[in-house]
Amino acid sequence: MKAAQINAYGDASQLFVAELPKPTVAADEVLVETYATSINPIDWKAREGMMQKMFPWKFPVVLGWDVAGVITEVGADVKTFKVGDEVFARPDIYQDGTRGSYAEYVAVRENQLAYKPANIDFKQAAAVPLAGMTALQILRKLEVGPGKKVLIQAGGVGIFAIQLAKLMGAYVATTASAHNAEFVKGLGADEVIDYHTTKITDVLHDYDAVYDMVSAIDEGIAILKPTGKLITISGYPTPEQQAGPQTVESGYLAATGEDLAYLADLIRADKLQIVLDEEFPLTTEGIQAAHRRSEGHHAKGKIVVRVR
Ligand SMILES: NC(=O)c1ccc[n+]([C@@H]2O[C@H](COP(=O)([O-])OP(=O)(O)OC[C@H]3O[C@@H](n4cnc5c(N)ncnc54)[C@H](OP(=O)(O)O)[C@@H]3O)[C@@H](O)[C@H]2O)c1
């Protein structure tokens, strides 16, 4: 099968498409023929070698953490899913460098799968698992709900988080460039701050929650109530930042088929919009360009890679 991989850490030019054997499925896994995958900032952070403590991989490594496709094989213990099912998932990349989703086939554990909603295509489906589940899980930890005010920065994760926080009943402030203000209001944001011209600390006060995606931890703490909570998904708070009355911590996604199925139900009910940025093919040039687009920090929605 064709797969995009790296043989060393470094810039986007380390990525190349080559032929690899199809993964063999373990008893609790299914084999998914990939129709589309998507890019997350963690992909290029890992490619650069910034995630080596968390992921002590052996080369070559097939990157990619989002898959949408069709099941072509099931392991002996798989109970719910069958050959021919249209599914999506946030699979794990194993220590031996296999099972990344920049590949024509991905082996995925059954407990990470959900059925793809019929009202979206594979490219839209590939945009959801990592970003959508991260949005959902951190908002739950922030205990966002009716009467609560939350700041969420708009990006691939933020686009899901703004919509989910509104569904949870919260008042949502967000940061974006001026040309994206109407776009994020359309997702439900109550207040939009142009972070290029305005400091959030000048306009936001007494917030219950900050969902930090840009490591602006000091500014986030400054707008919180003493009982408020900040979770960052893009950095590590220092002991000083954690010494105040507010709760300040890092948050990570723990991918589950259950949470993905919850998002799938919202998509089926037309309650969650999926916003796509550019689309690239699974070629060496395509995957390198997709990474560079993500590294530019101004994607408007999810960058997707067409595999089939
Ligand atoms: N811990 C975890 O489990 C986890 C999971 C997923 C993601 N993450 C991390 O979360 C971060 C965000 O991921 P993502 O996929 O949402 O990234 P992304 O899509 O690349 O984010 C880019 C967007 O950020 C926007 N942005 C909004 N406010 C900003 C501000 N104050 N400063 C800078 N940019 C701002 C930009 O908007 P404009 O174009 O309007 O300027 C741009 O559209 C990354 O660091 C990623 O690695 C962590």
XYZ file of C-alpha atoms and ligand atoms in Angstrom:
356
model
C 0.000 0.000 0.000
C 0.955 3.666 -0.419
C 1.805 5.481 2.820
C 3.420 8.807 3.736
C 6.195 8.359 6.228
C 9.332 9.882 7.753
C 12.711 8.221 8.208
C 14.170 11.019 10.363
C 12.871 14.010 12.306
C 12.987 17.368 10.561
C 11.086 19.759 8.302
C 8.319 18.913 5.818
C 10.838 17.660 3.240
C 11.332 14.567 5.453
C 7.882 13.323 4.400
C 7.716 10.933 1.463
C 5.222 8.485 0.006
C 6.446 4.901 -0.397
C 5.110 1.343 -0.705
C 4.633 -0.503 2.597
C 2.977 -3.822 3.445
C -0.696 -3.561 4.481
C -1.029 -3.766 8.283
C -2.099 -7.155 9.640
C -5.065 -6.919 12.001
C -4.914 -8.034 15.647
C -7.941 -9.803 17.152
C -9.442 -6.538 18.459
C -8.750 -4.510 15.295
C -10.357 -3.880 11.922
C -8.594 -2.948 8.695
C -9.931 0.284 7.227
C -9.373 1.193 3.595
C -8.683 4.906 3.932
C -10.691 7.313 1.791
C -9.443 10.446 3.560
C -7.247 11.563 6.428
C -6.581 15.000 7.894
C -3.736 17.088 9.268
C -3.430 18.218 12.880
C -0.666 20.464 14.275
C 0.555 17.501 16.337
C 1.520 15.809 13.039
C 4.215 18.378 12.249
C 5.209 18.721 15.901
C 5.838 14.952 15.907
C 7.592 15.168 12.506
C 9.924 17.812 13.941
C 10.782 15.442 16.832
C 9.032 17.553 19.474
C 6.948 14.629 20.761
C 9.713 12.066 21.279
C 9.106 11.712 25.020
C 5.441 10.962 24.469
C 6.015 8.841 21.343
C 9.327 6.904 21.368
C 8.799 5.601 17.810
C 11.051 3.484 15.632
C 11.600 4.679 12.018
C 10.122 4.642 9.490
C 7.013 6.228 11.010
C 3.703 6.550 9.169
C 2.154 9.732 10.588
C -1.529 10.695 10.754
C -4.218 10.439 13.450
C -7.525 10.732 11.580
C -9.074 8.166 9.288
C -12.352 7.861 7.393
C -12.949 4.858 5.184
C -14.489 1.424 4.719
C -13.757 -1.756 6.695
C -12.170 -4.491 4.564
C -11.189 -7.026 7.289
C -12.145 -7.668 10.911
C -10.130 -9.352 13.682
C -11.350 -12.531 15.407
C -12.711 -10.730 18.509
C -14.416 -7.829 16.736
C -18.097 -7.855 17.701
C -19.861 -4.731 16.465
C -18.287 -3.722 13.147
C -18.231 -5.701 9.894
C -16.686 -5.661 6.428
C -18.244 -2.895 4.309
C -19.082 -0.540 7.218
C -18.248 3.137 6.612
C -16.365 4.312 9.688
C -14.104 7.006 11.098
C -11.602 7.016 13.963
C -8.623 8.563 15.728
C -6.270 5.560 15.648
C -3.085 5.231 17.721
C 0.341 5.191 16.055
C 2.202 2.239 17.564
C 5.778 2.386 18.895
C 7.007 0.444 15.859
C 5.920 3.393 13.688
C 2.896 1.632 12.140
C -0.830 2.398 12.049
C -0.621 6.083 11.177
C -3.452 7.224 8.919
C -1.454 8.745 6.017
C -1.874 5.343 4.367
C -4.186 3.453 2.055
C -4.976 0.998 4.887
C -5.032 1.536 8.646
C -5.566 -1.060 11.388
C -7.786 0.436 14.098
C -8.913 -1.013 17.437
C -12.652 -1.608 17.504
C -13.109 0.572 20.617
C -11.819 3.608 18.693
C -14.290 3.325 15.804
C -17.619 4.976 15.119
C -19.960 4.760 12.138
C -19.507 7.614 9.661
C -22.703 9.691 9.495
C -24.361 9.200 6.086
C -24.957 12.957 5.666
C -21.221 13.771 5.383
C -18.588 12.576 2.921
C -15.305 10.864 3.814
C -13.301 14.097 3.662
C -15.625 15.781 6.138
C -15.542 12.665 8.323
C -11.729 12.627 8.348
C -11.777 16.175 9.746
C -13.660 15.209 12.896
C -12.035 12.580 15.158
C -8.931 14.185 16.697
C -10.084 17.817 16.688
C -13.735 17.103 17.500
C -13.034 14.748 20.405
C -10.395 17.099 21.832
C -12.955 19.924 21.703
C -15.598 17.805 23.448
C -13.470 16.231 26.158
C -11.778 19.456 27.299
C -15.094 21.370 27.402
C -16.477 18.632 29.646
C -13.434 18.934 31.940
C -13.937 22.719 31.998
C -17.522 22.044 33.155
C -18.878 24.423 30.556
C -22.659 24.805 30.723
C -25.603 27.211 30.989
C -24.680 30.531 32.590
C -20.926 29.890 32.201
C -18.615 32.167 30.207
C -15.807 30.499 28.259
C -12.993 31.806 26.049
C -12.099 29.534 23.141
C -9.495 30.423 20.491
C -10.719 29.629 17.003
C -8.723 27.029 15.055
C -9.271 23.460 13.861
C -10.186 22.420 17.420
C -11.806 25.750 18.269
C -14.302 25.544 15.394
C -15.727 22.391 16.993
C -15.332 23.735 20.543
C -17.247 26.981 19.855
C -20.197 25.019 18.464
C -20.136 22.421 21.261
C -19.887 25.080 23.990
C -22.952 26.813 22.520
C -24.809 23.480 22.463
C -23.829 23.097 26.152
C -25.503 26.465 26.806
C -22.431 28.629 27.516
C -21.586 32.220 26.545
C -18.613 31.985 24.174
C -15.905 34.550 23.490
C -13.345 33.713 20.827
C -10.224 35.179 19.231
C -9.704 35.330 15.465
C -8.256 37.587 12.790
C -10.666 40.382 11.738
C -11.459 38.757 8.379
C -12.721 35.651 10.222
C -15.000 37.494 12.674
C -18.238 36.859 10.769
C -17.251 33.257 10.140
C -16.817 32.481 13.877
C -20.011 34.383 14.732
C -21.727 32.087 12.246
C -20.519 29.147 14.349
C -22.266 30.682 17.365
C -19.562 32.792 19.067
C -21.170 35.571 21.138
C -18.101 37.807 21.125
C -15.102 37.907 18.781
C -11.797 39.562 19.654
C -9.261 40.414 16.964
C -6.158 39.146 18.722
C -3.930 41.211 16.415
C -5.294 44.524 17.711
C -6.902 43.833 21.103
C -5.654 42.181 24.292
C -8.186 39.767 25.767
C -7.292 41.118 29.222
C -8.613 44.549 28.164
C -12.067 43.250 27.234
C -12.826 39.983 29.061
C -13.288 39.680 32.837
C -14.708 37.194 35.339
C -14.650 34.210 33.016
C -15.542 30.743 34.301
C -13.375 28.894 31.823
C -10.547 29.337 29.338
C -9.900 26.694 26.694
C -6.348 27.625 25.730
C -4.971 26.462 22.374
C -2.236 29.023 21.835
C -0.220 28.891 25.112
C -1.528 32.311 26.205
C -1.744 30.990 29.758
C -0.990 34.208 31.712
C -3.595 36.151 29.734
C -6.080 33.319 30.234
C -5.566 33.264 34.008
C -5.939 37.050 34.125
C -9.513 36.920 32.781
C -10.678 34.084 35.089
C -12.758 34.363 38.251
C -10.952 33.044 41.345
C -13.041 29.865 40.965
C -12.334 29.659 37.215
C -10.581 26.914 35.319
C -8.050 27.022 32.459
C -7.048 23.988 30.452
C -4.349 24.342 27.830
C -3.918 21.808 25.033
C -0.840 23.480 23.599
C 1.562 23.945 26.485
C 2.535 23.215 30.046
C 1.620 25.629 32.842
C 4.501 26.561 35.152
C 4.266 26.010 38.955
C 3.832 29.814 39.298
C 0.888 29.758 36.896
C -0.643 26.955 38.965
C -0.069 28.699 42.327
C -3.125 31.000 42.188
C -6.704 30.267 43.246
C -7.789 29.149 39.760
C -7.411 25.620 38.419
C -4.760 25.646 35.667
C -3.776 22.444 33.905
C -2.837 20.725 30.616
C -5.357 18.557 28.812
C -4.987 15.707 26.333
C -7.296 13.755 24.114
C -8.075 10.158 25.071
C -9.646 8.825 21.852
C -12.735 6.637 22.272
C -15.282 5.310 19.821
C -17.959 6.334 22.326
C -17.142 10.062 22.210
C -16.792 9.916 18.437
C -20.238 8.288 18.204
C -21.603 11.158 20.343
C -20.208 13.669 17.814
C -21.532 11.539 14.935
C -25.051 11.844 16.383
C -24.726 15.658 16.509
C -23.563 15.641 12.871
C -26.515 13.432 11.848
C -28.829 15.916 13.557
C -27.158 18.815 11.654
C -26.039 20.352 14.957
C -22.302 20.339 14.259
C -20.765 21.971 11.178
C -17.531 20.638 9.735
C -15.322 23.302 8.190
C -12.734 22.226 5.643
C -9.700 24.264 4.641
C -7.600 23.021 1.695
C -7.499 19.502 0.308
C -4.290 17.721 -0.786
C -3.574 14.341 -2.447
C -1.597 11.528 -0.779
C 1.588 12.168 -2.758
C 4.988 13.292 -1.521
C 4.338 16.827 -2.801
C 0.772 16.779 -1.462
C 1.591 15.693 2.072
C 4.529 18.099 2.315
C 2.298 20.981 1.151
C -0.417 19.944 3.622
C 2.083 20.106 6.503
C 3.373 23.493 5.382
C -0.196 24.790 5.238
C -0.774 23.662 8.850
C 2.564 25.097 10.005
C 1.495 28.502 8.636
C -1.011 28.712 11.574
C -3.823 30.218 9.514
C -5.803 27.282 8.211
C -9.518 28.090 8.288
C -10.867 24.729 9.323
C -9.348 21.315 8.799
C -6.770 20.463 6.152
C -7.718 17.157 4.531
C -5.792 14.596 2.493
C -7.644 12.636 -0.175
C -6.408 9.045 -0.185
C -8.879 7.258 -2.464
N -3.435 18.175 23.778
C -4.179 17.630 22.819
O -4.723 16.532 22.977
C -4.355 18.381 21.528
C -5.294 17.950 20.583
C -5.501 18.735 19.444
C -4.755 19.912 19.241
N -3.819 20.258 20.172
C -3.026 21.513 19.986
O -3.943 22.611 19.990
C -3.427 23.663 19.194
C -4.512 24.135 18.221
O -4.776 23.109 17.262
P -5.688 23.414 16.001
O -5.846 22.165 15.214
O -6.920 24.141 16.439
O -4.728 24.455 15.218
P -4.927 25.271 13.885
O -6.199 24.877 13.204
O -3.676 25.184 13.109
O -5.086 26.767 14.441
C -4.892 27.826 13.549
C -5.912 28.884 13.840
O -5.660 29.503 15.103
C -6.307 30.736 15.024
N -6.157 31.599 16.210
C -7.198 32.007 16.952
N -6.800 32.730 17.978
C -5.473 32.804 17.924
C -4.526 33.449 18.758
N -4.900 34.122 19.855
N -3.230 33.313 18.427
C -2.875 32.591 17.329
N -3.761 31.965 16.509
C -5.047 32.079 16.815
C -5.928 31.274 13.683
O -6.966 32.150 13.307
P -6.795 33.334 12.247
O -6.391 32.675 10.935
O -8.161 33.939 12.263
O -5.718 34.244 12.739
C -5.928 29.976 12.820
O -7.119 29.854 12.098
C -2.146 23.115 18.533
O -1.036 23.542 19.281
C -2.326 21.606 18.657
O -1.090 20.904 18.642
C -3.603 19.527 21.287
